[in-house]
Each structure stands twice: as structure tokens, then as C-alpha cells.
Amino acid sequence: MSSQTNQKVDIHDEVNYDPTVWVPKAHSHGTSDIWKKFWILSFLTVADVVAYFIWPPSISRNIFFILMGIIKAWFIVGTFMHMKHEHKKLGYMIILPMAFVIFFLYWMMYEGNFWGTF
Amino acid sequence: MSTQTISKASTWGGGNSPFNVSYGKLMMWVFLLSDAFTFSSLLIGYGALRYSYPSTELAQIESLELGFAQNVQEQFAAPGVDAHHGEHFIPALRDLGIFNEFQWPSPDLVFNHFPFAHGLHLPLIFVSLMTLILILSSVTMVLGVEAGQRGDQKAVSKWMLLTIIGGFMFLGCQAWEWTNFINAGARMWANPYGPPAFAALFFGVTGFHGFHVFSGVVLNIIVYINNLKGTYANRGHYEMVEKVGLYWHFVDLVWVFVFTFFYLI
């Protein structure tokens, strides 16, 4: 087996962790980025509320709110959930299905306009 | 070190981690993806039902001439009635035709309460505070994860404790919000502000999210106690903090979308 030739590549359960063999382990990236993202997220939340009061209800406003939600999700998943430091394929595995779901979300909001009008 | 070159055939041939994460973390990601589908289905149902009703007309709301932090209990009280007892706001707006069965209510007229500011019109302020509490508890969680990656047991304890407090604060806020909504007469099947579907979806989705927050707080407490006992220090790594952290951030992430859909759209 080819995998047995890679002796250092070995997956261990966290309970049976042996520090002499390699396990995929995250390391610290410092705290400055975390606080920066906190201020961005707070600012975006306040911007949402301000937009709610100065922008009359419309489809474009709804698209704006959903886009703001996606931007906030990007920072939460990327920095707080460590996704931007993970393997790229893991990111695609999580984000691509959700892209279809967000499309479906917008689709059903549009579709709801035509319910009860017949 | 981990920087070995592995041929493409052996990447998926077993015996290694194609995504370069541990089994536990990968499975947490898979669980969170499936949980995201569950919440998406609830929000998709909300979006479709919400737009099956026409919105409250802007002209109707503007005709109220409601000012920020204005005392709505006094303004809408019947003459000779003590403004501090009973709900005058909802019956008055029902009489004006702004709250009715056929139009989706404007969220800033429904969620305009704030603790210790009885009767004042403070739209969306309380829910913004709840959002900031949850974002802040997400920050303390990720600082706990960062401390765990450095192997700093005391710092992990400190940040986990702050995260637990943040979780309880959020749950308390949600209990207060529910109490107000229920006292106003909202039930799963009835809603004085408008269509019953509004209340049913509110209780369903925020209840589902609130129970996730509660579960997260329980998990955080377990991790906090384990860390005090030195379980992770003995194990040599703090990966359990990272995995519970992923769940806690997910709860924050869901709230971002619940906030967007229930209070803004």
C-alpha cells in the first residue's frame, strides 16, 4: 500500500493523541485579526439598522440585507471558524452547497409574491 | 512535518487526511453543514410565507408620525385610561388598520421594546444589542480557541467563562423578547400584530435557534469544567475547545441570518 510508505502521515483520535506522530493541528494566528473582524462585524450590524430606517422597503433593499448577511458570514466562517487557514477543498465542500441554498432562498422569496393571488 | 508531497492516488487512498484536518473537526464541519440545511429550510419557508402577504404600506406607517423614543403608550392611550396599564398601542393600531390579518406587520412596529424603557418606541434597538452580545461571545470563544492553540490553560478558562456568560445573556434577552411577545397575545396560532403565520414562524425559528444556543452553552460548560480539571492539558492539545468553538460560531452565524430575515426584511 502506498499510504504505508508515508509513515509520518498518520491520523489519530484526539484521545489517543501521541505527540511524536503527526496530527493535523491548527496553530495560533494571533489576536489582532480577531479584534479587527469584531469591529467590522459590529459596524456592519449598525449599518444594517441604519439602512433599515433610511432606505424605503424594496427588492433592492432586501438584496442588500442578504448580501450584508453573506459578508458577515464570510468573516465569521473565514476568521472565527478558521476556514481561511484550512485546506481549500474543505472550504469548497462547505461553501458550494450553501451557495445553492442562498439562491433557493432568494428564489422562494420571489415565488412567495405569487401565492394567494389566484 | 506535514509538508510531505503525497501523490494524488494516495491522497484519497486512506491512511491520511485529504482535507488536512483531524477526524473530529471534519465531522463537526459535516454536522454544521447539515444543520445549516435545516436552518435554511426554516428561513426559506419564512421568506416564501412572508412574501405571500403584502407588506404594510409605508404611507400607513408614516401617517402614525411615530418618533424615535416617543412614548407610544401615552400617545395611543384612550382618554381617561392610565397609560401605564394594559396595551394601548396594539388595539389603537388595529383600529387604524395598520395591524390586520392580510398584511405582514412592519417589524419595527412589533419589536420596539427595551428593558426599563416602558412605553417608549425604540425599534430594533434591543435586537441589535442581542446581535452584538452574540458577536462578542463569538469573539471571546475564538480568543479561547487561540489560547488553547498556545496551550495556555488559564486563558482558556477565562475566555470560556466569558463565552458562557455571553450565552446566558443572549438567552436572557431572548426570554425577555418572548415574554413581551406572548404577553401581547401572540401564540403559535394567534397574533395580534397581523397574520398568525408571523407568530408561528417567529416562535418556530427563534425557538429552534434558542435551543441551539442553550445546547452550545451546555457544551461550553462541559469544556470549561474539563479544562479546569486539566483534561486538555494532560492530553497535550485543546482540540475539543476548537470543535465546540466551531459549533458556537455556527450559532452566531445562524443568528446573523435570523436577524436579517425576521427583523430587517
mmCIF file with all atom_site columns, N, CA and C in Angstrom, chain A residues 2-3 9 11 14 17 22 24 26-28 31 34-35 38 49 52-53 61-62 65 69 73 80-81 86-87 89-90 93 101 104-105 108-109 112-113, chain B residues 2 4 10 14-17 19-21 40 44 47-48 51-52 106-108 128 136 139 142-143 146 149 235 237 240 243 246 249 253 257 261 264:
data_model
loop_
_atom_site.group_PDB
_atom_site.id
_atom_site.type_symbol
_atom_site.label_atom_id
_atom_site.label_alt_id
_atom_site.label_comp_id
_atom_site.label_asym_id
_atom_site.label_entity_id
_atom_site.label_seq_id
_atom_site.pdbx_PDB_ins_code
_atom_site.Cartn_x
_atom_site.Cartn_y
_atom_site.Cartn_z
_atom_site.occupancy
_atom_site.B_iso_or_equiv
_atom_site.pdbx_formal_charge
_atom_site.auth_seq_id
_atom_site.auth_comp_id
_atom_site.auth_asym_id
_atom_site.auth_atom_id
_atom_site.pdbx_PDB_model_num
ATOM 1   N N  . SER A 1 2   ? 0.483   2.201  -0.848 1.00 0.00 ? 2   SER A N  1
ATOM 2   C CA . SER A 1 2   ? 1.283   3.413  -0.945 1.00 0.00 ? 2   SER A CA 1
ATOM 3   C C  . SER A 1 2   ? 1.188   4.245  0.321  1.00 0.00 ? 2   SER A C  1
ATOM 4   N N  . SER A 1 3   ? 0.033   4.169  1.008  1.00 0.00 ? 3   SER A N  1
ATOM 5   C CA . SER A 1 3   ? -0.132  5.012  2.189  1.00 0.00 ? 3   SER A CA 1
ATOM 6   C C  . SER A 1 3   ? 0.799   4.574  3.317  1.00 0.00 ? 3   SER A C  1
ATOM 7   N N  . VAL A 1 9   ? 2.570   10.358 7.983  1.00 0.00 ? 9   VAL A N  1
ATOM 8   C CA . VAL A 1 9   ? 1.192   10.775 7.780  1.00 0.00 ? 9   VAL A CA 1
ATOM 9   C C  . VAL A 1 9   ? 0.297   9.753  8.448  1.00 0.00 ? 9   VAL A C  1
ATOM 10  N N  . ILE A 1 11  ? -3.278  9.457  11.096 1.00 0.00 ? 11  ILE A N  1
ATOM 11  C CA . ILE A 1 11  ? -4.357  10.160 11.766 1.00 0.00 ? 11  ILE A CA 1
ATOM 12  C C  . ILE A 1 11  ? -4.641  9.488  13.103 1.00 0.00 ? 11  ILE A C  1
ATOM 13  N N  . GLU A 1 14  ? -8.237  12.088 18.937 1.00 0.00 ? 14  GLU A N  1
ATOM 14  C CA . GLU A 1 14  ? -7.687  13.076 19.863 1.00 0.00 ? 14  GLU A CA 1
ATOM 15  C C  . GLU A 1 14  ? -7.404  12.511 21.251 1.00 0.00 ? 14  GLU A C  1
ATOM 16  N N  . TYR A 1 17  ? -3.988  10.654 21.324 1.00 0.00 ? 17  TYR A N  1
ATOM 17  C CA . TYR A 1 17  ? -3.007  11.516 20.680 1.00 0.00 ? 17  TYR A CA 1
ATOM 18  C C  . TYR A 1 17  ? -1.599  11.193 21.166 1.00 0.00 ? 17  TYR A C  1
ATOM 19  N N  . TRP A 1 22  ? 2.576   12.789 13.626 1.00 0.00 ? 22  TRP A N  1
ATOM 20  C CA . TRP A 1 22  ? 1.943   13.988 13.107 1.00 0.00 ? 22  TRP A CA 1
ATOM 21  C C  . TRP A 1 22  ? 0.416   13.872 13.154 1.00 0.00 ? 22  TRP A C  1
ATOM 22  N N  . PRO A 1 24  ? -2.969  16.546 12.069 1.00 0.00 ? 24  PRO A N  1
ATOM 23  C CA . PRO A 1 24  ? -3.275  17.880 11.559 1.00 0.00 ? 24  PRO A CA 1
ATOM 24  C C  . PRO A 1 24  ? -3.712  18.762 12.718 1.00 0.00 ? 24  PRO A C  1
ATOM 25  N N  . ALA A 1 26  ? -4.160  22.793 14.273 1.00 0.00 ? 26  ALA A N  1
ATOM 26  C CA . ALA A 1 26  ? -4.165  24.223 13.983 1.00 0.00 ? 26  ALA A CA 1
ATOM 27  C C  . ALA A 1 26  ? -3.212  24.927 14.929 1.00 0.00 ? 26  ALA A C  1
ATOM 28  N N  . HIS A 1 27  ? -2.597  26.012 14.462 1.00 0.00 ? 27  HIS A N  1
ATOM 29  C CA . HIS A 1 27  ? -1.754  26.800 15.357 1.00 0.00 ? 27  HIS A CA 1
ATOM 30  C C  . HIS A 1 27  ? -2.257  28.238 15.399 1.00 0.00 ? 27  HIS A C  1
ATOM 31  N N  . SER A 1 28  ? -1.835  28.956 16.428 1.00 0.00 ? 28  SER A N  1
ATOM 32  C CA . SER A 1 28  ? -2.356  30.295 16.684 1.00 0.00 ? 28  SER A CA 1
ATOM 33  C C  . SER A 1 28  ? -1.930  31.281 15.600 1.00 0.00 ? 28  SER A C  1
ATOM 34  N N  . THR A 1 31  ? -4.167  37.515 17.925 1.00 0.00 ? 31  THR A N  1
ATOM 35  C CA . THR A 1 31  ? -5.493  38.012 18.266 1.00 0.00 ? 31  THR A CA 1
ATOM 36  C C  . THR A 1 31  ? -5.862  39.296 17.535 1.00 0.00 ? 31  THR A C  1
ATOM 37  N N  . ILE A 1 34  ? -8.635  38.891 15.003 1.00 0.00 ? 34  ILE A N  1
ATOM 38  C CA . ILE A 1 34  ? -9.933  38.604 15.625 1.00 0.00 ? 34  ILE A CA 1
ATOM 39  C C  . ILE A 1 34  ? -10.631 39.903 16.015 1.00 0.00 ? 34  ILE A C  1
ATOM 40  N N  . TRP A 1 35  ? -9.874  40.804 16.660 1.00 0.00 ? 35  TRP A N  1
ATOM 41  C CA . TRP A 1 35  ? -10.492 42.069 17.098 1.00 0.00 ? 35  TRP A CA 1
ATOM 42  C C  . TRP A 1 35  ? -10.870 42.945 15.914 1.00 0.00 ? 35  TRP A C  1
ATOM 43  N N  . PHE A 1 38  ? -14.073 41.702 14.721 1.00 0.00 ? 38  PHE A N  1
ATOM 44  C CA . PHE A 1 38  ? -15.151 42.087 15.638 1.00 0.00 ? 38  PHE A CA 1
ATOM 45  C C  . PHE A 1 38  ? -15.655 43.492 15.314 1.00 0.00 ? 38  PHE A C  1
ATOM 46  N N  . VAL A 1 49  ? -28.944 48.363 10.502 1.00 0.00 ? 49  VAL A N  1
ATOM 47  C CA . VAL A 1 49  ? -30.051 49.037 11.175 1.00 0.00 ? 49  VAL A CA 1
ATOM 48  C C  . VAL A 1 49  ? -30.254 50.434 10.592 1.00 0.00 ? 49  VAL A C  1
ATOM 49  N N  . TYR A 1 52  ? -31.988 50.165 7.378  1.00 0.00 ? 52  TYR A N  1
ATOM 50  C CA . TYR A 1 52  ? -33.407 49.849 7.556  1.00 0.00 ? 52  TYR A CA 1
ATOM 51  C C  . TYR A 1 52  ? -34.243 51.123 7.665  1.00 0.00 ? 52  TYR A C  1
ATOM 52  N N  . PHE A 1 53  ? -33.713 52.139 8.324  1.00 0.00 ? 53  PHE A N  1
ATOM 53  C CA . PHE A 1 53  ? -34.511 53.343 8.576  1.00 0.00 ? 53  PHE A CA 1
ATOM 54  C C  . PHE A 1 53  ? -34.399 54.391 7.476  1.00 0.00 ? 53  PHE A C  1
ATOM 55  N N  . ARG A 1 61  ? -33.412 46.683 -1.496 1.00 0.00 ? 61  ARG A N  1
ATOM 56  C CA . ARG A 1 61  ? -33.009 46.730 -0.089 1.00 0.00 ? 61  ARG A CA 1
ATOM 57  C C  . ARG A 1 61  ? -32.868 45.319 0.475  1.00 0.00 ? 61  ARG A C  1
ATOM 58  N N  . ASN A 1 62  ? -33.808 44.422 0.106  1.00 0.00 ? 62  ASN A N  1
ATOM 59  C CA . ASN A 1 62  ? -33.711 43.043 0.579  1.00 0.00 ? 62  ASN A CA 1
ATOM 60  C C  . ASN A 1 62  ? -32.443 42.370 0.082  1.00 0.00 ? 62  ASN A C  1
ATOM 61  N N  . PHE A 1 65  ? -29.634 43.546 2.190  1.00 0.00 ? 65  PHE A N  1
ATOM 62  C CA . PHE A 1 65  ? -29.560 42.893 3.515  1.00 0.00 ? 65  PHE A CA 1
ATOM 63  C C  . PHE A 1 65  ? -29.001 41.481 3.400  1.00 0.00 ? 65  PHE A C  1
ATOM 64  N N  . GLY A 1 69  ? -25.597 39.998 5.008  1.00 0.00 ? 69  GLY A N  1
ATOM 65  C CA . GLY A 1 69  ? -25.545 38.749 5.769  1.00 0.00 ? 69  GLY A CA 1
ATOM 66  C C  . GLY A 1 69  ? -24.442 37.840 5.267  1.00 0.00 ? 69  GLY A C  1
ATOM 67  N N  . ALA A 1 73  ? -21.215 36.545 7.215  1.00 0.00 ? 73  ALA A N  1
ATOM 68  C CA . ALA A 1 73  ? -20.941 35.108 7.278  1.00 0.00 ? 73  ALA A CA 1
ATOM 69  C C  . ALA A 1 73  ? -19.517 34.819 6.812  1.00 0.00 ? 73  ALA A C  1
ATOM 70  N N  . PHE A 1 80  ? -13.287 33.508 12.386 1.00 0.00 ? 80  PHE A N  1
ATOM 71  C CA . PHE A 1 80  ? -13.646 32.886 13.660 1.00 0.00 ? 80  PHE A CA 1
ATOM 72  C C  . PHE A 1 80  ? -13.628 31.359 13.551 1.00 0.00 ? 80  PHE A C  1
ATOM 73  N N  . MET A 1 81  ? -14.107 30.823 12.431 1.00 0.00 ? 81  MET A N  1
ATOM 74  C CA . MET A 1 81  ? -14.140 29.371 12.287 1.00 0.00 ? 81  MET A CA 1
ATOM 75  C C  . MET A 1 81  ? -12.888 28.856 11.585 1.00 0.00 ? 81  MET A C  1
ATOM 76  N N  . GLU A 1 86  ? -7.661  26.827 6.540  1.00 0.00 ? 86  GLU A N  1
ATOM 77  C CA . GLU A 1 86  ? -7.827  25.393 6.293  1.00 0.00 ? 86  GLU A CA 1
ATOM 78  C C  . GLU A 1 86  ? -7.495  25.067 4.844  1.00 0.00 ? 86  GLU A C  1
ATOM 79  N N  . HIS A 1 87  ? -7.522  23.767 4.551  1.00 0.00 ? 87  HIS A N  1
ATOM 80  C CA . HIS A 1 87  ? -7.308  23.287 3.189  1.00 0.00 ? 87  HIS A CA 1
ATOM 81  C C  . HIS A 1 87  ? -8.429  23.843 2.294  1.00 0.00 ? 87  HIS A C  1
ATOM 82  N N  . LYS A 1 89  ? -9.943  22.702 -0.304 1.00 0.00 ? 89  LYS A N  1
ATOM 83  C CA . LYS A 1 89  ? -11.013 21.769 -0.694 1.00 0.00 ? 89  LYS A CA 1
ATOM 84  C C  . LYS A 1 89  ? -12.079 21.683 0.395  1.00 0.00 ? 89  LYS A C  1
ATOM 85  N N  . LEU A 1 90  ? -11.674 21.797 1.660  1.00 0.00 ? 90  LEU A N  1
ATOM 86  C CA . LEU A 1 90  ? -12.652 21.783 2.754  1.00 0.00 ? 90  LEU A CA 1
ATOM 87  C C  . LEU A 1 90  ? -13.585 22.986 2.626  1.00 0.00 ? 90  LEU A C  1
ATOM 88  N N  . MET A 1 93  ? -16.082 22.373 -0.086 1.00 0.00 ? 93  MET A N  1
ATOM 89  C CA . MET A 1 93  ? -17.072 21.374 0.333  1.00 0.00 ? 93  MET A CA 1
ATOM 90  C C  . MET A 1 93  ? -18.199 22.022 1.143  1.00 0.00 ? 93  MET A C  1
ATOM 91  N N  . VAL A 1 101 ? -28.110 27.002 -1.764 1.00 0.00 ? 101 VAL A N  1
ATOM 92  C CA . VAL A 1 101 ? -29.178 27.240 -0.793 1.00 0.00 ? 101 VAL A CA 1
ATOM 93  C C  . VAL A 1 101 ? -29.559 28.718 -0.780 1.00 0.00 ? 101 VAL A C  1
ATOM 94  N N  . PHE A 1 104 ? -31.669 29.444 -3.646 1.00 0.00 ? 104 PHE A N  1
ATOM 95  C CA . PHE A 1 104 ? -33.014 28.918 -3.405 1.00 0.00 ? 104 PHE A CA 1
ATOM 96  C C  . PHE A 1 104 ? -33.811 29.840 -2.479 1.00 0.00 ? 104 PHE A C  1
ATOM 97  N N  . LEU A 1 105 ? -33.109 30.405 -1.477 1.00 0.00 ? 105 LEU A N  1
ATOM 98  C CA . LEU A 1 105 ? -33.738 31.321 -0.519 1.00 0.00 ? 105 LEU A CA 1
ATOM 99  C C  . LEU A 1 105 ? -34.316 32.525 -1.250 1.00 0.00 ? 105 LEU A C  1
ATOM 100 N N  . MET A 1 108 ? -37.366 31.484 -3.481 1.00 0.00 ? 108 MET A N  1
ATOM 101 C CA . MET A 1 108 ? -38.639 31.255 -2.800 1.00 0.00 ? 108 MET A CA 1
ATOM 102 C C  . MET A 1 108 ? -39.246 32.559 -2.282 1.00 0.00 ? 108 MET A C  1
ATOM 103 N N  . MET A 1 109 ? -38.395 33.546 -1.930 1.00 0.00 ? 109 MET A N  1
ATOM 104 C CA . MET A 1 109 ? -38.943 34.849 -1.530 1.00 0.00 ? 109 MET A CA 1
ATOM 105 C C  . MET A 1 109 ? -39.656 35.490 -2.713 1.00 0.00 ? 109 MET A C  1
ATOM 106 N N  . GLY A 1 112 ? -42.930 33.563 -3.395 1.00 0.00 ? 112 GLY A N  1
ATOM 107 C CA . GLY A 1 112 ? -43.992 33.840 -2.439 1.00 0.00 ? 112 GLY A CA 1
ATOM 108 C C  . GLY A 1 112 ? -44.900 34.983 -2.856 1.00 0.00 ? 112 GLY A C  1
ATOM 109 N N  . ASN A 1 113 ? -44.374 35.925 -3.640 1.00 0.00 ? 113 ASN A N  1
ATOM 110 C CA . ASN A 1 113 ? -45.173 37.051 -4.128 1.00 0.00 ? 113 ASN A CA 1
ATOM 111 C C  . ASN A 1 113 ? -46.396 36.598 -4.914 1.00 0.00 ? 113 ASN A C  1
ATOM 112 N N  . SER B 2 2   ? 4.411   17.995 8.256  1.00 0.00 ? 2   SER B N  1
ATOM 113 C CA . SER B 2 2   ? 3.240   17.682 7.455  1.00 0.00 ? 2   SER B CA 1
ATOM 114 C C  . SER B 2 2   ? 3.419   18.015 5.988  1.00 0.00 ? 2   SER B C  1
ATOM 115 N N  . GLN B 2 4   ? 4.803   16.835 3.444  1.00 0.00 ? 4   GLN B N  1
ATOM 116 C CA . GLN B 2 4   ? 5.233   15.793 2.519  1.00 0.00 ? 4   GLN B CA 1
ATOM 117 C C  . GLN B 2 4   ? 4.438   15.895 1.228  1.00 0.00 ? 4   GLN B C  1
ATOM 118 N N  . SER B 2 10  ? -2.735  8.478  -3.609 1.00 0.00 ? 10  SER B N  1
ATOM 119 C CA . SER B 2 10  ? -2.706  8.146  -2.184 1.00 0.00 ? 10  SER B CA 1
ATOM 120 C C  . SER B 2 10  ? -3.427  9.175  -1.342 1.00 0.00 ? 10  SER B C  1
ATOM 121 N N  . GLY B 2 14  ? -6.684  6.505  1.710  1.00 0.00 ? 14  GLY B N  1
ATOM 122 C CA . GLY B 2 14  ? -6.765  6.107  3.104  1.00 0.00 ? 14  GLY B CA 1
ATOM 123 C C  . GLY B 2 14  ? -5.448  6.320  3.819  1.00 0.00 ? 14  GLY B C  1
ATOM 124 N N  . GLY B 2 15  ? -5.521  6.364  5.153  1.00 0.00 ? 15  GLY B N  1
ATOM 125 C CA . GLY B 2 15  ? -4.314  6.490  5.951  1.00 0.00 ? 15  GLY B CA 1
ATOM 126 C C  . GLY B 2 15  ? -3.795  7.905  6.077  1.00 0.00 ? 15  GLY B C  1
ATOM 127 N N  . ASN B 2 16  ? -4.505  8.871  5.509  1.00 0.00 ? 16  ASN B N  1
ATOM 128 C CA . ASN B 2 16  ? -4.097  10.260 5.715  1.00 0.00 ? 16  ASN B CA 1
ATOM 129 C C  . ASN B 2 16  ? -5.335  11.142 5.708  1.00 0.00 ? 16  ASN B C  1
ATOM 130 N N  . SER B 2 17  ? -5.116  12.441 5.847  1.00 0.00 ? 17  SER B N  1
ATOM 131 C CA . SER B 2 17  ? -6.235  13.374 5.930  1.00 0.00 ? 17  SER B CA 1
ATOM 132 C C  . SER B 2 17  ? -6.262  14.243 4.685  1.00 0.00 ? 17  SER B C  1
ATOM 133 N N  . PHE B 2 19  ? -8.225  16.535 3.709  1.00 0.00 ? 19  PHE B N  1
ATOM 134 C CA . PHE B 2 19  ? -8.532  17.930 3.979  1.00 0.00 ? 19  PHE B CA 1
ATOM 135 C C  . PHE B 2 19  ? -7.583  18.545 4.999  1.00 0.00 ? 19  PHE B C  1
ATOM 136 N N  . ASN B 2 20  ? -6.619  17.754 5.460  1.00 0.00 ? 20  ASN B N  1
ATOM 137 C CA . ASN B 2 20  ? -5.614  18.256 6.384  1.00 0.00 ? 20  ASN B CA 1
ATOM 138 C C  . ASN B 2 20  ? -6.214  18.729 7.709  1.00 0.00 ? 20  ASN B C  1
ATOM 139 N N  . VAL B 2 21  ? -7.345  18.126 8.106  1.00 0.00 ? 21  VAL B N  1
ATOM 140 C CA . VAL B 2 21  ? -7.899  18.396 9.432  1.00 0.00 ? 21  VAL B CA 1
ATOM 141 C C  . VAL B 2 21  ? -8.132  17.059 10.124 1.00 0.00 ? 21  VAL B C  1
ATOM 142 N N  . SER B 2 40  ? -31.693 26.624 6.896  1.00 0.00 ? 40  SER B N  1
ATOM 143 C CA . SER B 2 40  ? -32.038 27.212 5.602  1.00 0.00 ? 40  SER B CA 1
ATOM 144 C C  . SER B 2 40  ? -33.468 26.877 5.234  1.00 0.00 ? 40  SER B C  1
ATOM 145 N N  . ILE B 2 44  ? -36.113 29.575 4.338  1.00 0.00 ? 44  ILE B N  1
ATOM 146 C CA . ILE B 2 44  ? -36.747 29.552 3.017  1.00 0.00 ? 44  ILE B CA 1
ATOM 147 C C  . ILE B 2 44  ? -38.268 29.561 3.191  1.00 0.00 ? 44  ILE B C  1
ATOM 148 N N  . GLY B 2 47  ? -39.239 33.084 4.143  1.00 0.00 ? 47  GLY B N  1
ATOM 149 C CA . GLY B 2 47  ? -39.196 34.015 3.017  1.00 0.00 ? 47  GLY B CA 1
ATOM 150 C C  . GLY B 2 47  ? -40.399 33.858 2.111  1.00 0.00 ? 47  GLY B C  1
ATOM 151 N N  . ALA B 2 48  ? -40.760 32.600 1.831  1.00 0.00 ? 48  ALA B N  1
ATOM 152 C CA . ALA B 2 48  ? -41.888 32.346 0.925  1.00 0.00 ? 48  ALA B CA 1
ATOM 153 C C  . ALA B 2 48  ? -43.202 32.808 1.563  1.00 0.00 ? 48  ALA B C  1
ATOM 154 N N  . TYR B 2 51  ? -43.559 36.745 1.901  1.00 0.00 ? 51  TYR B N  1
ATOM 155 C CA . TYR B 2 51  ? -43.903 37.466 0.670  1.00 0.00 ? 51  TYR B CA 1
ATOM 156 C C  . TYR B 2 51  ? -45.182 36.966 0.027  1.00 0.00 ? 51  TYR B C  1
ATOM 157 N N  . SER B 2 52  ? -45.855 35.973 0.662  1.00 0.00 ? 52  SER B N  1
ATOM 158 C CA . SER B 2 52  ? -47.200 35.630 0.197  1.00 0.00 ? 52  SER B CA 1
ATOM 159 C C  . SER B 2 52  ? -48.219 36.625 0.772  1.00 0.00 ? 52  SER B C  1
ATOM 160 N N  . SER B 2 106 ? -44.945 45.462 9.968  1.00 0.00 ? 106 SER B N  1
ATOM 161 C CA . SER B 2 106 ? -43.592 46.014 9.883  1.00 0.00 ? 106 SER B CA 1
ATOM 162 C C  . SER B 2 106 ? -42.851 45.678 11.181 1.00 0.00 ? 106 SER B C  1
ATOM 163 N N  . PRO B 2 107 ? -41.683 45.019 11.109 1.00 0.00 ? 107 PRO B N  1
ATOM 164 C CA . PRO B 2 107 ? -41.028 44.558 12.350 1.00 0.00 ? 107 PRO B CA 1
ATOM 165 C C  . PRO B 2 107 ? -40.680 45.681 13.321 1.00 0.00 ? 107 PRO B C  1
ATOM 166 N N  . ASP B 2 108 ? -40.433 46.904 12.821 1.00 0.00 ? 108 ASP B N  1
ATOM 167 C CA . ASP B 2 108 ? -40.065 47.969 13.773 1.00 0.00 ? 108 ASP B CA 1
ATOM 168 C C  . ASP B 2 108 ? -41.274 48.440 14.585 1.00 0.00 ? 108 ASP B C  1
ATOM 169 N N  . SER B 2 128 ? -30.627 44.558 18.067 1.00 0.00 ? 128 SER B N  1
ATOM 170 C CA . SER B 2 128 ? -29.245 44.885 17.688 1.00 0.00 ? 128 SER B CA 1
ATOM 171 C C  . SER B 2 128 ? -28.303 44.600 18.852 1.00 0.00 ? 128 SER B C  1
ATOM 172 N N  . LEU B 2 136 ? -19.987 39.315 20.305 1.00 0.00 ? 136 LEU B N  1
ATOM 173 C CA . LEU B 2 136 ? -18.945 39.456 21.320 1.00 0.00 ? 136 LEU B CA 1
ATOM 174 C C  . LEU B 2 136 ? -18.625 38.105 21.956 1.00 0.00 ? 136 LEU B C  1
ATOM 175 N N  . VAL B 2 139 ? -16.421 36.282 19.771 1.00 0.00 ? 139 VAL B N  1
ATOM 176 C CA . VAL B 2 139 ? -15.042 36.762 19.856 1.00 0.00 ? 139 VAL B CA 1
ATOM 177 C C  . VAL B 2 139 ? -14.339 36.150 21.063 1.00 0.00 ? 139 VAL B C  1
ATOM 178 N N  . VAL B 2 142 ? -13.422 32.600 20.228 1.00 0.00 ? 142 VAL B N  1
ATOM 179 C CA . VAL B 2 142 ? -12.271 32.411 19.333 1.00 0.00 ? 142 VAL B CA 1
ATOM 180 C C  . VAL B 2 142 ? -10.975 32.807 20.055 1.00 0.00 ? 142 VAL B C  1
ATOM 181 N N  . LEU B 2 143 ? -11.059 33.720 21.029 1.00 0.00 ? 143 LEU B N  1
ATOM 182 C CA . LEU B 2 143 ? -9.871  34.030 21.838 1.00 0.00 ? 143 LEU B CA 1
ATOM 183 C C  . LEU B 2 143 ? -9.525  32.838 22.730 1.00 0.00 ? 143 LEU B C  1
ATOM 184 N N  . GLU B 2 146 ? -7.801  30.390 20.533 1.00 0.00 ? 146 GLU B N  1
ATOM 185 C CA . GLU B 2 146 ? -6.429  30.847 20.279 1.00 0.00 ? 146 GLU B CA 1
ATOM 186 C C  . GLU B 2 146 ? -5.540  30.543 21.489 1.00 0.00 ? 146 GLU B C  1
ATOM 187 N N  . GLN B 2 149 ? -4.652  26.955 21.466 1.00 0.00 ? 149 GLN B N  1
ATOM 188 C CA . GLN B 2 149 ? -3.606  26.618 20.487 1.00 0.00 ? 149 GLN B CA 1
ATOM 189 C C  . GLN B 2 149 ? -2.220  26.935 21.033 1.00 0.00 ? 149 GLN B C  1
ATOM 190 N N  . ARG B 2 235 ? -3.902  15.911 27.952 1.00 0.00 ? 235 ARG B N  1
ATOM 191 C CA . ARG B 2 235 ? -3.979  15.308 26.622 1.00 0.00 ? 235 ARG B CA 1
ATOM 192 C C  . ARG B 2 235 ? -2.918  15.907 25.690 1.00 0.00 ? 235 ARG B C  1
ATOM 193 N N  . HIS B 2 237 ? -3.264  18.732 23.931 1.00 0.00 ? 237 HIS B N  1
ATOM 194 C CA . HIS B 2 237 ? -3.808  19.677 22.962 1.00 0.00 ? 237 HIS B CA 1
ATOM 195 C C  . HIS B 2 237 ? -5.247  20.021 23.333 1.00 0.00 ? 237 HIS B C  1
ATOM 196 N N  . MET B 2 240 ? -10.664 19.921 21.557 1.00 0.00 ? 240 MET B N  1
ATOM 197 C CA . MET B 2 240 ? -12.091 19.926 21.922 1.00 0.00 ? 240 MET B CA 1
ATOM 198 C C  . MET B 2 240 ? -12.624 21.357 22.014 1.00 0.00 ? 240 MET B C  1
ATOM 199 N N  . LYS B 2 243 ? -13.422 22.410 18.493 1.00 0.00 ? 243 LYS B N  1
ATOM 200 C CA . LYS B 2 243 ? -14.618 21.795 17.913 1.00 0.00 ? 243 LYS B CA 1
ATOM 201 C C  . LYS B 2 243 ? -15.884 22.423 18.481 1.00 0.00 ? 243 LYS B C  1
ATOM 202 N N  . LEU B 2 246 ? -16.316 25.790 16.945 1.00 0.00 ? 246 LEU B N  1
ATOM 203 C CA . LEU B 2 246 ? -16.946 25.773 15.622 1.00 0.00 ? 246 LEU B CA 1
ATOM 204 C C  . LEU B 2 246 ? -18.463 25.794 15.769 1.00 0.00 ? 246 LEU B C  1
ATOM 205 N N  . HIS B 2 249 ? -19.647 29.314 16.934 1.00 0.00 ? 249 HIS B N  1
ATOM 206 C CA . HIS B 2 249 ? -19.628 30.308 15.855 1.00 0.00 ? 249 HIS B CA 1
ATOM 207 C C  . HIS B 2 249 ? -20.774 30.070 14.885 1.00 0.00 ? 249 HIS B C  1
ATOM 208 N N  . LEU B 2 253 ? -23.536 32.572 13.529 1.00 0.00 ? 253 LEU B N  1
ATOM 209 C CA . LEU B 2 253 ? -23.771 32.713 12.088 1.00 0.00 ? 253 LEU B CA 1
ATOM 210 C C  . LEU B 2 253 ? -25.255 32.609 11.759 1.00 0.00 ? 253 LEU B C  1
ATOM 211 N N  . PHE B 2 257 ? -28.409 35.519 10.189 1.00 0.00 ? 257 PHE B N  1
ATOM 212 C CA . PHE B 2 257 ? -29.442 35.373 9.167  1.00 0.00 ? 257 PHE B CA 1
ATOM 213 C C  . PHE B 2 257 ? -30.845 35.463 9.748  1.00 0.00 ? 257 PHE B C  1
ATOM 214 N N  . PHE B 2 261 ? -33.532 38.155 8.397  1.00 0.00 ? 261 PHE B N  1
ATOM 215 C CA . PHE B 2 261 ? -34.823 37.813 7.822  1.00 0.00 ? 261 PHE B CA 1
ATOM 216 C C  . PHE B 2 261 ? -35.989 38.266 8.691  1.00 0.00 ? 261 PHE B C  1
ATOM 217 N N  . LEU B 2 264 ? -35.135 42.626 9.590  1.00 0.00 ? 264 LEU B N  1
ATOM 218 C CA . LEU B 2 264 ? -34.790 43.622 8.573  1.00 0.00 ? 264 LEU B CA 1
ATOM 219 C C  . LEU B 2 264 ? -35.639 43.488 7.316  1.00 0.00 ? 264 LEU B C  1
#
